[in-house]
Coordinates of C-alpha atoms in Angstrom, one line a residue:
Chain A
M1451 CA -40.5 -68.8 47.8
S1452 CA -41.8 -71.7 49.8
A1453 CA -39.4 -74.1 48.1
T1454 CA -36.5 -71.9 49.1
A1455 CA -37.8 -71.7 52.7
A1456 CA -38.1 -75.5 52.7
S1457 CA -34.6 -76.0 51.4
E1458 CA -33.3 -73.6 54.0
T1459 CA -35.0 -75.5 56.8
L1460 CA -33.7 -78.7 55.3
A1461 CA -30.2 -77.3 55.3
H1462 CA -30.6 -76.2 58.9
V1463 CA -31.9 -79.6 59.9
A1464 CA -29.0 -81.3 58.1
E1465 CA -26.5 -78.9 59.8
T1466 CA -27.8 -79.6 63.3
A1467 CA -28.6 -83.3 62.9
A1468 CA -25.6 -84.6 61.0
P1469 CA -22.4 -82.6 61.4
E1470 CA -20.4 -85.3 59.6
H1471 CA -22.3 -84.6 56.4
H1472 CA -21.3 -81.0 56.7
R1473 CA -17.7 -82.1 57.0
S1474 CA -17.9 -84.3 53.9
G1475 CA -19.3 -81.2 52.1
E1476 CA -16.2 -79.3 53.2
R1477 CA -14.1 -82.1 51.9
S1478 CA -15.8 -82.2 48.5
H1479 CA -15.4 -78.4 48.4
R1480 CA -11.7 -78.8 48.9
A1481 CA -11.6 -81.6 46.3
R1482 CA -13.3 -79.3 43.8
A1483 CA -10.8 -76.5 44.5
G1484 CA -7.9 -79.0 43.9
L1485 CA -9.5 -80.1 40.7
G1486 CA -9.8 -76.5 39.6
M1487 CA -6.2 -75.9 40.3
L1488 CA -5.2 -79.0 38.4
L1489 CA -7.3 -77.7 35.4
R1490 CA -5.6 -74.3 35.6
I1491 CA -2.2 -75.8 35.5
I1492 CA -3.0 -78.2 32.6
L1493 CA -4.4 -75.2 30.7
C1494 CA -1.3 -73.3 31.4
L1495 CA 0.7 -76.0 29.7
V1496 CA -1.7 -76.0 26.8
F1497 CA -1.3 -72.3 26.2
G1498 CA 2.3 -71.9 27.3
L1499 CA 4.1 -74.9 26.0
P1500 CA 3.8 -74.3 22.2
L1501 CA 5.3 -70.8 22.8
L1502 CA 8.0 -72.1 25.0
F1503 CA 8.8 -74.7 22.3
M1504 CA 9.2 -71.9 19.8
L1505 CA 11.6 -70.0 22.0
V1506 CA 13.7 -73.0 22.9
S1507 CA 13.8 -74.4 19.4
S1508 CA 15.1 -71.1 18.0
F1509 CA 18.4 -71.9 19.7
K1510 CA 18.8 -75.4 18.4
P1511 CA 20.1 -76.8 15.2
D1512 CA 17.4 -78.4 12.9
L1513 CA 18.4 -82.0 13.5
Q1514 CA 18.3 -81.6 17.2
I1515 CA 14.8 -80.0 17.1
F1516 CA 13.5 -83.1 15.5
D1517 CA 15.5 -85.4 17.8
D1518 CA 14.1 -83.7 20.9
L1519 CA 10.5 -83.9 19.8
G1520 CA 9.8 -87.3 21.5
S1521 CA 10.7 -86.2 25.0
I1522 CA 10.5 -83.4 27.5
K1523 CA 13.7 -82.1 26.0
A1524 CA 11.6 -80.4 23.3
F1525 CA 10.9 -77.7 25.9
L1526 CA 14.3 -77.5 27.5
P1527 CA 17.4 -75.6 26.3
T1528 CA 19.6 -78.7 26.2
G1529 CA 22.2 -80.0 23.8
D1530 CA 23.8 -77.8 21.2
I1531 CA 22.5 -74.3 22.1
S1532 CA 23.6 -71.4 20.0
T1533 CA 22.4 -68.2 18.3
A1534 CA 23.3 -69.7 14.8
N1535 CA 19.6 -69.5 13.8
Y1536 CA 19.5 -65.8 14.6
S1537 CA 22.5 -65.0 12.5
G1538 CA 21.1 -67.3 9.8
V1539 CA 17.9 -65.1 9.7
F1540 CA 20.0 -61.9 9.3
G1541 CA 21.9 -63.6 6.4
R1542 CA 18.7 -64.7 4.7
V1543 CA 16.4 -61.7 4.8
P1544 CA 16.9 -57.9 5.4
F1545 CA 15.5 -58.3 8.9
A1546 CA 16.5 -54.9 10.2
Q1547 CA 14.7 -53.3 7.2
F1548 CA 11.6 -55.4 7.8
M1549 CA 11.6 -54.4 11.4
M1550 CA 12.1 -50.7 10.7
N1551 CA 9.2 -50.8 8.2
S1552 CA 6.9 -52.4 10.7
V1553 CA 7.9 -50.0 13.4
V1554 CA 7.4 -46.9 11.2
I1555 CA 4.1 -48.1 9.8
T1556 CA 2.7 -49.0 13.2
V1557 CA 3.9 -46.0 15.1
V1558 CA 2.8 -43.5 12.5
T1559 CA -0.7 -45.1 12.3
V1560 CA -1.1 -45.2 16.0
V1561 CA 0.0 -41.5 16.5
F1562 CA -2.2 -40.2 13.7
G1563 CA -5.0 -42.5 14.6
I1564 CA -5.2 -41.1 18.1
L1565 CA -5.1 -37.6 16.8
V1566 CA -7.6 -37.9 13.9
N1567 CA -10.1 -40.2 15.7
S1568 CA -10.1 -38.2 18.9
M1569 CA -10.7 -35.0 17.1
A1570 CA -13.6 -36.5 15.3
A1571 CA -15.0 -37.9 18.5
F1572 CA -14.6 -34.6 20.2
A1573 CA -16.5 -32.9 17.5
L1574 CA -19.3 -35.4 17.8
A1575 CA -19.5 -35.8 21.6
R1576 CA -18.7 -32.4 22.9
I1577 CA -19.2 -29.7 20.3
G1578 CA -22.1 -31.2 18.5
F1579 CA -23.7 -29.9 15.3
K1580 CA -26.8 -30.4 13.3
G1581 CA -26.6 -34.0 12.0
A1582 CA -23.9 -35.2 14.4
G1583 CA -26.2 -38.0 15.4
I1584 CA -26.6 -39.1 11.8
V1585 CA -22.8 -39.0 11.3
L1586 CA -22.2 -41.1 14.4
G1587 CA -24.9 -43.5 13.3
I1588 CA -23.2 -44.0 9.9
I1589 CA -19.8 -44.6 11.6
L1590 CA -21.3 -47.2 14.0
A1591 CA -23.1 -48.9 11.1
T1592 CA -19.7 -49.5 9.3
L1593 CA -18.5 -51.5 12.4
I1594 CA -20.0 -54.7 11.1
V1595 CA -18.1 -54.5 7.8
P1596 CA -14.9 -56.6 8.2
F1597 CA -11.8 -55.2 6.4
E1598 CA -11.5 -58.5 4.4
T1599 CA -14.6 -57.7 2.4
L1600 CA -13.1 -54.5 1.2
A1601 CA -9.6 -55.6 0.7
L1602 CA -9.8 -56.5 -3.0
P1603 CA -11.9 -53.5 -4.1
L1604 CA -9.6 -51.3 -1.9
L1605 CA -6.5 -52.8 -3.7
W1606 CA -7.9 -51.8 -7.1
W1607 CA -9.0 -48.4 -5.7
S1608 CA -5.5 -47.7 -4.2
N1609 CA -4.0 -48.3 -7.6
Q1610 CA -6.2 -45.5 -9.1
L1611 CA -5.5 -42.9 -6.4
P1612 CA -3.1 -40.0 -7.1
F1613 CA -0.5 -39.0 -4.6
L1614 CA 1.4 -35.8 -4.1
G1615 CA 4.7 -36.8 -2.6
P1616 CA 8.2 -35.1 -2.3
D1617 CA 8.9 -36.3 -5.9
G1618 CA 5.8 -34.5 -7.2
F1619 CA 2.6 -36.0 -8.5
S1620 CA 2.3 -39.8 -9.0
Q1621 CA -0.5 -42.2 -9.9
G1622 CA -1.3 -45.3 -7.9
W1623 CA -0.5 -46.1 -4.3
L1624 CA 0.6 -49.7 -4.6
D1625 CA 4.0 -50.6 -3.4
T1626 CA 4.5 -47.5 -1.1
Y1627 CA 4.6 -46.7 2.6
Q1628 CA 1.5 -44.6 2.5
V1629 CA -0.7 -47.5 1.2
Q1630 CA 0.2 -49.3 4.4
I1631 CA -0.5 -46.4 6.7
I1632 CA -3.1 -43.9 5.4
P1633 CA -6.1 -46.2 4.9
F1634 CA -5.8 -47.4 8.5
I1635 CA -5.6 -44.0 10.3
A1636 CA -9.3 -43.2 10.6
N1637 CA -11.0 -46.0 12.4
A1638 CA -14.7 -46.2 13.2
F1639 CA -14.2 -48.3 16.3
S1640 CA -11.5 -45.8 17.7
I1641 CA -13.9 -42.9 17.1
F1642 CA -16.6 -44.9 19.0
L1643 CA -14.3 -45.6 21.9
F1644 CA -13.2 -41.9 22.1
Y1645 CA -16.8 -40.8 21.8
Q1646 CA -17.9 -43.0 24.7
Y1647 CA -15.2 -41.8 26.9
F1648 CA -15.6 -38.1 26.0
D1649 CA -19.3 -38.3 26.5
S1650 CA -18.7 -39.5 30.1
I1651 CA -16.7 -36.4 31.1
P1652 CA -18.9 -33.8 32.8
K1653 CA -19.9 -31.1 30.3
E1654 CA -19.6 -28.4 33.0
L1655 CA -15.8 -28.5 32.3
D1656 CA -16.4 -27.0 28.8
E1657 CA -18.6 -24.3 30.2
A1658 CA -16.0 -23.3 32.8
A1659 CA -13.2 -23.2 30.3
K1660 CA -15.4 -21.1 28.0
V1661 CA -16.0 -18.6 30.7
D1662 CA -12.2 -18.4 31.0
G1663 CA -12.1 -17.6 27.3
A1664 CA -10.9 -21.0 25.9
G1665 CA -11.9 -22.0 22.4
W1666 CA -13.0 -25.5 21.4
F1667 CA -9.7 -26.6 20.2
R1668 CA -8.1 -25.4 23.4
I1669 CA -10.6 -27.3 25.4
Y1670 CA -9.8 -30.4 23.3
R1671 CA -6.1 -30.1 23.7
S1672 CA -5.7 -28.8 27.3
I1673 CA -8.7 -30.3 29.1
I1674 CA -10.3 -33.3 27.4
M1675 CA -7.3 -35.1 26.0
P1676 CA -5.3 -34.9 29.3
L1677 CA -8.3 -36.4 31.1
S1678 CA -8.6 -39.2 28.6
G1679 CA -5.5 -41.3 29.3
P1680 CA -7.4 -44.6 29.5
A1681 CA -9.2 -44.0 26.2
V1682 CA -5.9 -43.0 24.5
A1683 CA -4.2 -46.2 25.8
T1684 CA -7.1 -48.3 24.7
V1685 CA -7.1 -46.9 21.2
A1686 CA -3.3 -47.1 21.0
I1687 CA -3.2 -50.7 21.9
L1688 CA -6.2 -51.7 19.7
T1689 CA -4.5 -49.9 16.8
F1690 CA -1.0 -51.2 17.5
L1691 CA -1.9 -54.9 17.7
P1692 CA -3.6 -55.3 14.3
M1693 CA -1.2 -53.0 12.6
W1694 CA 1.9 -54.9 13.8
N1695 CA 0.2 -58.2 12.9
Q1696 CA -1.1 -57.1 9.5
Y1697 CA -0.5 -59.7 6.9
L1698 CA -3.2 -59.8 4.2
W1699 CA -2.9 -56.2 3.1
P1700 CA 0.9 -55.8 2.8
L1701 CA 1.0 -59.2 1.1
M1702 CA -1.0 -57.7 -1.7
A1703 CA -0.3 -54.0 -1.7
V1704 CA 3.5 -54.1 -1.4
Q1705 CA 5.9 -56.0 -3.7
S1706 CA 9.2 -54.3 -3.1
E1707 CA 11.4 -56.1 -0.5
E1708 CA 12.5 -52.8 1.1
L1709 CA 9.0 -51.8 1.9
R1710 CA 7.8 -55.0 3.5
P1711 CA 6.7 -55.4 7.1
V1712 CA 7.9 -58.3 9.4
M1713 CA 4.8 -60.5 9.0
V1714 CA 5.1 -60.8 5.3
G1715 CA 8.8 -61.5 5.6
I1716 CA 8.0 -64.9 7.1
D1717 CA 7.0 -66.1 3.6
Y1718 CA 10.7 -66.0 2.6
F1719 CA 11.4 -68.9 5.0
K1720 CA 8.8 -71.2 3.4
Q1721 CA 10.4 -71.0 0.0
L1722 CA 13.6 -72.9 -0.9
N1723 CA 15.0 -75.1 1.8
T1724 CA 13.0 -74.8 5.0
S1725 CA 15.1 -74.3 8.2
W1726 CA 12.7 -74.7 11.1
G1727 CA 15.3 -73.4 13.5
Q1728 CA 15.5 -70.1 11.5
I1729 CA 11.7 -69.9 11.3
M1730 CA 11.5 -70.2 15.1
A1731 CA 14.2 -67.6 15.5
Y1732 CA 12.4 -65.2 13.1
A1733 CA 9.0 -65.9 14.8
T1734 CA 10.6 -65.2 18.2
M1735 CA 12.1 -62.0 17.1
I1736 CA 8.9 -60.6 15.6
T1737 CA 6.9 -61.6 18.6
A1738 CA 9.3 -60.2 21.2
P1739 CA 8.5 -56.5 20.8
V1740 CA 4.7 -57.2 21.3
L1741 CA 5.4 -59.5 24.2
I1742 CA 7.7 -57.0 25.9
L1743 CA 5.1 -54.3 25.5
F1744 CA 2.4 -56.6 26.8
I1745 CA 4.3 -57.6 29.9
A1746 CA 5.2 -54.0 30.6
F1747 CA 1.7 -52.6 30.1
Q1748 CA -0.3 -55.7 31.0
R1749 CA -3.1 -53.9 32.8
S1750 CA -3.7 -51.5 30.0
F1751 CA -3.7 -54.4 27.5
I1752 CA -6.3 -56.4 29.4
N1753 CA -8.4 -53.3 30.1
S1754 CA -8.4 -52.2 26.4
I1755 CA -9.5 -55.7 25.3
A1756 CA -12.1 -55.7 28.0
S1757 CA -13.4 -52.3 27.0
S1758 CA -13.7 -53.4 23.4
G1759 CA -16.4 -55.7 24.6
V1760 CA -18.6 -53.0 25.9
K1761 CA -20.1 -52.2 22.6
G1762 CA -22.9 -54.7 21.6
Chain B
M1148 CA -34.1 -26.9 19.2
S1149 CA -33.3 -28.2 15.7
T1150 CA -30.3 -30.1 17.2
I1151 CA -32.7 -32.0 19.4
T1152 CA -34.9 -33.2 16.6
A1153 CA -31.9 -34.2 14.4
A1154 CA -30.5 -36.2 17.3
E1155 CA -33.8 -37.9 18.0
S1156 CA -34.2 -39.1 14.5
A1157 CA -30.9 -41.0 14.7
S1158 CA -31.3 -44.0 16.9
A1159 CA -28.1 -44.9 18.7
P1160 CA -26.7 -41.7 20.1
A1161 CA -30.0 -40.0 20.7
A1162 CA -29.9 -40.5 24.5
T1163 CA -26.6 -38.8 24.9
A1164 CA -27.1 -36.1 22.2
R1165 CA -30.4 -35.0 23.8
K1166 CA -28.7 -33.8 27.0
R1167 CA -26.6 -31.3 25.0
K1168 CA -27.9 -27.8 24.6
P1169 CA -26.7 -25.5 21.9
M1170 CA -24.0 -23.1 23.2
K1171 CA -23.4 -19.4 22.5
G1172 CA -21.9 -18.6 19.2
S1173 CA -23.1 -22.0 17.8
R1174 CA -22.3 -21.1 14.2
S1175 CA -18.6 -20.8 14.9
S1176 CA -18.9 -24.0 17.1
T1177 CA -20.3 -25.8 14.1
T1178 CA -17.4 -24.6 12.0
T1179 CA -14.9 -25.9 14.5
A1180 CA -16.7 -29.2 14.8
L1181 CA -16.7 -29.7 11.1
L1182 CA -13.0 -28.8 10.9
M1183 CA -12.1 -31.3 13.6
L1184 CA -14.3 -34.0 11.9
L1185 CA -12.8 -33.3 8.5
P1186 CA -9.7 -35.4 8.5
A1187 CA -11.5 -38.5 9.8
A1188 CA -14.4 -37.9 7.4
V1189 CA -12.2 -37.6 4.4
L1190 CA -10.3 -40.8 5.3
L1191 CA -13.3 -42.8 6.2
I1192 CA -15.1 -41.8 2.9
T1193 CA -12.0 -42.6 0.8
F1194 CA -10.9 -45.8 2.5
L1195 CA -14.2 -47.2 3.9
L1196 CA -17.3 -45.9 2.3
I1197 CA -16.1 -45.7 -1.3
P1198 CA -14.6 -49.2 -1.2
I1199 CA -17.9 -50.5 0.2
G1200 CA -19.6 -48.9 -2.8
L1201 CA -16.9 -50.3 -5.1
T1202 CA -17.5 -53.8 -3.8
F1203 CA -21.0 -53.5 -5.2
G1204 CA -20.0 -51.6 -8.4
L1205 CA -17.0 -53.6 -9.5
A1206 CA -18.8 -56.9 -9.0
F1207 CA -20.7 -56.1 -12.2
T1208 CA -17.7 -55.2 -14.3
N1209 CA -14.7 -57.0 -15.8
A1210 CA -12.2 -54.6 -13.9
R1211 CA -8.7 -55.9 -13.7
L1212 CA -6.2 -54.8 -11.0
I1213 CA -3.7 -53.4 -13.4
S1214 CA -5.0 -52.7 -16.9
P1215 CA -4.7 -49.9 -19.4
R1216 CA -8.3 -50.4 -20.5
P1217 CA -11.2 -49.0 -18.4
A1218 CA -13.6 -51.5 -16.7
E1219 CA -16.7 -52.5 -18.7
F1220 CA -20.1 -53.3 -17.3
V1221 CA -20.7 -57.0 -17.8
G1222 CA -24.0 -57.5 -15.9
V1223 CA -24.3 -60.6 -13.8
D1224 CA -21.5 -62.5 -15.6
N1225 CA -19.3 -62.7 -12.6
F1226 CA -22.2 -64.2 -10.5
T1227 CA -23.1 -66.8 -13.1
R1228 CA -19.4 -67.8 -13.2
L1229 CA -19.3 -67.8 -9.4
F1230 CA -22.3 -70.1 -9.0
D1231 CA -20.7 -72.5 -11.5
D1232 CA -17.4 -72.5 -9.7
E1233 CA -16.9 -75.6 -7.6
T1234 CA -14.2 -73.9 -5.6
F1235 CA -16.7 -71.2 -4.6
W1236 CA -19.1 -73.7 -3.1
A1237 CA -16.3 -75.5 -1.4
S1238 CA -15.0 -72.2 0.0
L1239 CA -18.5 -71.2 1.1
R1240 CA -19.0 -74.6 2.8
N1241 CA -15.6 -74.5 4.6
T1242 CA -16.2 -70.9 5.7
I1243 CA -19.6 -71.8 7.2
I1244 CA -18.3 -75.0 8.8
F1245 CA -15.4 -73.1 10.3
A1246 CA -17.8 -70.6 11.8
V1247 CA -20.4 -73.1 13.0
V1248 CA -17.8 -75.2 14.8
I1249 CA -15.5 -72.5 16.2
V1250 CA -18.3 -70.2 17.5
P1251 CA -19.6 -72.5 20.2
L1252 CA -16.2 -74.2 20.8
Q1253 CA -14.3 -71.0 21.3
S1254 CA -16.9 -69.1 23.2
A1255 CA -17.7 -72.0 25.6
C1256 CA -14.0 -72.7 26.3
A1257 CA -13.3 -69.1 26.7
L1258 CA -16.2 -68.8 29.2
G1259 CA -14.7 -71.8 31.0
L1260 CA -11.3 -70.1 31.2
A1261 CA -12.9 -66.9 32.5
L1262 CA -14.8 -68.8 35.2
L1263 CA -11.6 -70.6 36.2
V1264 CA -9.6 -67.3 36.6
N1265 CA -12.5 -65.2 38.0
V1266 CA -11.6 -66.1 41.6
K1267 CA -9.9 -64.2 44.4
M1268 CA -6.7 -66.2 44.7
R1269 CA -3.0 -65.6 44.9
G1270 CA -1.3 -66.1 41.6
V1271 CA -4.5 -66.0 39.5
N1272 CA -3.0 -63.2 37.5
F1273 CA -0.3 -65.5 36.3
F1274 CA -2.8 -67.9 34.8
R1275 CA -4.7 -65.0 33.1
T1276 CA -1.4 -63.8 31.6
V1277 CA -0.4 -67.3 30.3
Y1278 CA -3.9 -67.9 28.8
F1279 CA -3.6 -64.5 27.1
L1280 CA -0.1 -65.0 25.6
P1281 CA -1.3 -66.5 22.3
V1282 CA -3.5 -63.4 21.7
V1283 CA -0.5 -61.1 21.6
T1284 CA 1.3 -63.6 19.4
S1285 CA 0.4 -62.8 15.8
M1286 CA -1.7 -65.3 13.7
V1287 CA 1.2 -65.4 11.3
V1288 CA 3.6 -66.7 13.9
V1289 CA 1.0 -69.0 15.4
S1290 CA 0.3 -70.5 12.0
M1291 CA 4.0 -71.1 11.3
L1292 CA 4.5 -72.7 14.8
W1293 CA 1.5 -75.0 14.4
L1294 CA 2.4 -75.9 10.9
F1295 CA 5.4 -77.5 12.5
L1296 CA 3.5 -78.9 15.5
Y1297 CA 1.0 -80.5 13.0
Q1298 CA 3.7 -82.3 10.9
P1299 CA 3.0 -86.1 10.6
N1300 CA 6.0 -86.7 13.0
G1301 CA 5.6 -83.4 14.8
L1302 CA 5.2 -82.6 18.4
I1303 CA 1.4 -83.3 18.6
N1304 CA 1.6 -86.7 17.0
Q1305 CA 4.7 -87.6 19.1
A1306 CA 2.7 -86.6 22.2
L1307 CA -0.3 -88.7 21.1
A1308 CA 2.0 -91.6 20.4
R1309 CA 2.9 -91.7 24.1
F1310 CA -0.7 -92.5 24.8
G1311 CA -0.7 -95.1 22.1
I1312 CA -2.7 -93.0 19.6
Q1313 CA -1.6 -92.9 16.0
G1314 CA -2.2 -89.3 15.0
P1315 CA -3.3 -88.4 11.5
D1316 CA -1.4 -86.3 8.9
W1317 CA -3.3 -83.3 10.3
L1318 CA -2.9 -80.8 7.4
G1319 CA -2.3 -83.3 4.6
D1320 CA -5.5 -85.2 5.0
P1321 CA -8.6 -83.5 3.6
H1322 CA -10.7 -85.0 6.4
T1323 CA -8.7 -83.4 9.2
A1324 CA -7.1 -80.2 7.7
L1325 CA -10.0 -77.9 8.5
L1326 CA -10.4 -79.4 12.0
A1327 CA -6.7 -78.8 12.6
I1328 CA -7.1 -75.1 11.6
I1329 CA -10.2 -74.8 13.8
L1330 CA -8.4 -76.1 16.9
M1331 CA -5.4 -73.9 16.3
S1332 CA -7.5 -70.8 15.7
A1333 CA -9.5 -71.4 18.9
W1334 CA -6.2 -71.9 20.8
Q1335 CA -5.0 -68.5 19.6
A1336 CA -8.1 -66.4 20.2
M1337 CA -9.5 -68.0 23.3
G1338 CA -7.6 -65.6 25.7
F1339 CA -9.1 -62.6 23.9
H1340 CA -12.7 -63.8 24.6
M1341 CA -11.7 -64.9 28.1
V1342 CA -11.0 -61.3 28.9
I1343 CA -14.3 -60.1 27.4
W1344 CA -16.2 -62.8 29.4
L1345 CA -14.3 -61.8 32.5
S1346 CA -15.3 -58.2 32.2
G1347 CA -18.9 -59.4 31.8
L1348 CA -18.6 -61.5 34.9
Q1349 CA -17.3 -58.7 36.9
T1350 CA -20.3 -56.5 36.1
I1351 CA -22.5 -59.0 37.9
P1352 CA -23.1 -57.6 41.4
G1353 CA -21.6 -59.7 44.2
D1354 CA -24.7 -59.5 46.4
L1355 CA -26.6 -61.6 43.9
Y1356 CA -24.3 -64.5 44.7
E1357 CA -24.6 -63.8 48.4
A1358 CA -28.4 -63.9 48.0
A1359 CA -28.1 -67.1 46.1
D1360 CA -25.9 -68.5 48.9
L1361 CA -28.5 -67.6 51.4
D1362 CA -31.1 -69.5 49.4
G1363 CA -28.8 -72.5 49.4
A1364 CA -28.1 -72.5 45.7
D1365 CA -25.3 -74.9 44.6
T1366 CA -22.6 -74.0 42.1
W1367 CA -24.6 -75.0 39.0
Q1368 CA -27.7 -73.2 40.2
K1369 CA -25.7 -70.1 40.8
F1370 CA -24.3 -70.3 37.3
R1371 CA -27.7 -71.1 35.7
Y1372 CA -29.7 -68.4 37.5
V1373 CA -27.2 -65.7 38.3
T1374 CA -24.2 -65.8 36.0
W1375 CA -25.8 -66.9 32.7
P1376 CA -28.6 -64.2 32.7
G1377 CA -26.0 -61.6 33.8
L1378 CA -23.9 -62.3 30.8
R1379 CA -26.6 -61.7 28.2
A1380 CA -25.0 -58.5 26.6
T1381 CA -21.5 -60.1 26.7
R1382 CA -22.9 -63.2 25.0
T1383 CA -24.4 -61.3 22.1
F1384 CA -21.2 -59.3 21.6
I1385 CA -19.0 -62.4 21.7
L1386 CA -21.2 -64.3 19.3
I1387 CA -21.2 -61.5 16.7
T1388 CA -17.5 -60.8 16.9
I1389 CA -16.4 -64.5 16.7
T1390 CA -18.8 -65.2 13.8
I1391 CA -17.6 -62.2 11.8
S1392 CA -13.9 -62.9 12.4
A1393 CA -14.5 -66.6 11.6
F1394 CA -15.9 -65.6 8.2
A1395 CA -12.8 -63.6 7.5
L1396 CA -10.6 -66.7 7.8
F1397 CA -7.5 -66.2 5.7
T1398 CA -4.1 -66.0 7.3
Q1399 CA -4.0 -69.5 8.8
V1400 CA -5.1 -71.1 5.6
N1401 CA -2.8 -69.1 3.4
I1402 CA 0.3 -70.0 5.5
M1403 CA -0.6 -73.6 6.4
T1404 CA -2.4 -75.2 3.5
Q1405 CA -3.1 -72.7 0.7
G1406 CA -6.6 -74.0 0.6
G1407 CA -5.6 -77.6 0.0
P1408 CA -5.7 -80.5 0.1
L1409 CA -8.4 -80.8 -2.5
D1410 CA -10.0 -77.4 -1.6
S1411 CA -10.8 -78.8 1.8
T1412 CA -9.5 -75.6 3.5
S1413 CA -10.3 -73.0 0.8
T1414 CA -12.2 -70.0 2.2
L1415 CA -14.0 -67.1 0.6
V1416 CA -11.3 -64.6 1.5
L1417 CA -8.5 -66.9 0.2
M1418 CA -10.5 -67.3 -3.0
A1419 CA -11.0 -63.5 -3.3
V1420 CA -7.2 -63.0 -2.9
R1421 CA -6.4 -65.6 -5.4
T1422 CA -8.6 -64.2 -8.1
G1423 CA -8.3 -60.5 -7.3
F1424 CA -4.7 -60.3 -6.5
Q1425 CA -2.8 -63.3 -8.0
Q1426 CA -5.0 -63.4 -11.2
Q1427 CA -5.7 -59.7 -11.0
Q1428 CA -9.4 -60.2 -11.7
T1429 CA -10.8 -57.4 -9.5
G1430 CA -14.3 -57.7 -10.9
Y1431 CA -14.6 -61.4 -10.1
A1432 CA -13.0 -60.9 -6.7
S1433 CA -15.5 -58.2 -5.9
A1434 CA -18.3 -60.6 -6.6
I1435 CA -16.8 -63.0 -4.1
S1436 CA -16.4 -60.2 -1.6
L1437 CA -20.0 -59.3 -2.1
A1438 CA -21.1 -62.9 -1.3
F1439 CA -18.9 -62.6 1.8
F1440 CA -20.5 -59.3 2.7
V1441 CA -24.0 -60.7 2.3
L1442 CA -23.1 -63.6 4.6
V1443 CA -21.9 -61.2 7.3
L1444 CA -25.0 -59.0 7.0
A1445 CA -27.3 -62.0 7.2
V1446 CA -25.6 -63.3 10.4
T1447 CA -25.8 -59.8 12.0
L1448 CA -29.5 -59.5 11.1
V1449 CA -30.3 -63.0 12.3
N1450 CA -28.5 -62.3 15.5
R1451 CA -30.3 -59.0 16.0
Y1452 CA -33.6 -60.7 15.4
F1453 CA -32.9 -63.4 18.0
T1454 CA -31.6 -61.0 20.7
R1455 CA -34.6 -58.8 20.2
D1456 CA -36.9 -61.7 20.5
K1457 CA -35.5 -62.6 23.9
D1458 CA -36.0 -59.0 25.0
V1459 CA -39.7 -59.4 24.4
V1460 CA -39.9 -62.7 26.2
R1461 CA -38.2 -61.4 29.3

């Protein structure tokens, strides 16, 4: 305390006795701000330029991509600009099919994920039952298990599972749509996020609704879910991103070309003669949907990532 | 009353569960609750809990991915084979090096980014957005892009050449391949952790900084005595998540190097996929997965221990 007091007095003395010192402090403050700005801009280039390079190169012929590497032209749409790489991609792989598969897999998982996980969280957070605490404890404990540890046993297990589809009873889930969707619907982290949110909504709402004669399912559907927009957005985004980007699982679980998602499709371009222009075009096309969604819902994206950090 | 004791015996949610009081008609309430929990429970048991159990079970069998014959118990055969396998030790070493380097690198740089954009300033949102762009770009795309940037005569080496530096054959040289993958991975994920640091920074009350200002604290002192202690919970979370995702390293390696050159970038997950998927040896792959699981568990427990220790000191 005395040290602080002393330094305060010192600062006071310095202020009154030597105003020019104070001004130099101001100058160093401005210099520091300038340095910070410079750093921010350099970092902008570090994170932005590779992606800009990808976009620009997707419009250039292979030879020109290499020629432009040595200069600033690598990041500028100069020279022989065309959409030839894009038509090349469509000629080389069933791109529309890959895209449709990814959209179907992602959308179905997100929609059912919101439904299934929010219902489970509602049961745990708002209805409650004997042992609900233990169930939540088990769900939280599984959060430390990364999917990659289970991938190989799950692959074997998926091949043993029966499935009742439109064509009747079949054995083994490998090489199907459902193997890319159903294992990822229920998610411990999504349940946790919903649980946290539901738990923060005043319990009096339930009581009031009950007085009005509403049942639990009605309360879930008409009161709690409409109030939980931010939680739904968070879960939707945190399900959407990894599902769209999934690579390891479809690489192993799906062999048929017509069932493959976009990420696995990139492997086609590494085989045979590599055309970097086409790779950049393909990469741009599979990144664009996420990028557009991100720009449109930026705040929700950032908030959902931020709220994923609240656990711990 | 029984609800209360049950809730108290479970550690995490006890505080919230205790507030709840049983409602009227609680038997039908329980039925509704169980019905609503059912879909998630069935799915989690089938696709999470059973596979966790299978990781342990299959590791002691000769199960093959597609085989007409049922799996047989083979004792610890898979583990003796694993411990004699040089690729396993190389993979384990690479996985640990990757984690040990990327955890401090990525978390420190991400904190730096967060501090840089945690200011009230016009246009700061633009910087945040740009730093975050690689996060919304999938690792598959990023790997393909950097595979090109890392070519011996690629963009990075051409840029280095401008400063008179002769860049290495990043991915072709066993000495630099893992480093190249580390740098790229940090580049991709940094924005993610920047956002988490940022949300941590914003929980620190502004009057603490005002008080520090009154005491004449300089920038470093404010960071050391206000910011750093205020980020304790965020720190633990970031450390655990980066470490676990670092252990799961696969996509980058599979696309860029396939574990080469000379196993210098092989990882545990890559090895598990090779044996369990390409060679269809599920039993052996489960043994590798189990080793991976033990690693994750060890790190989590060590982390818990250290964070608890600090609680006592404080």
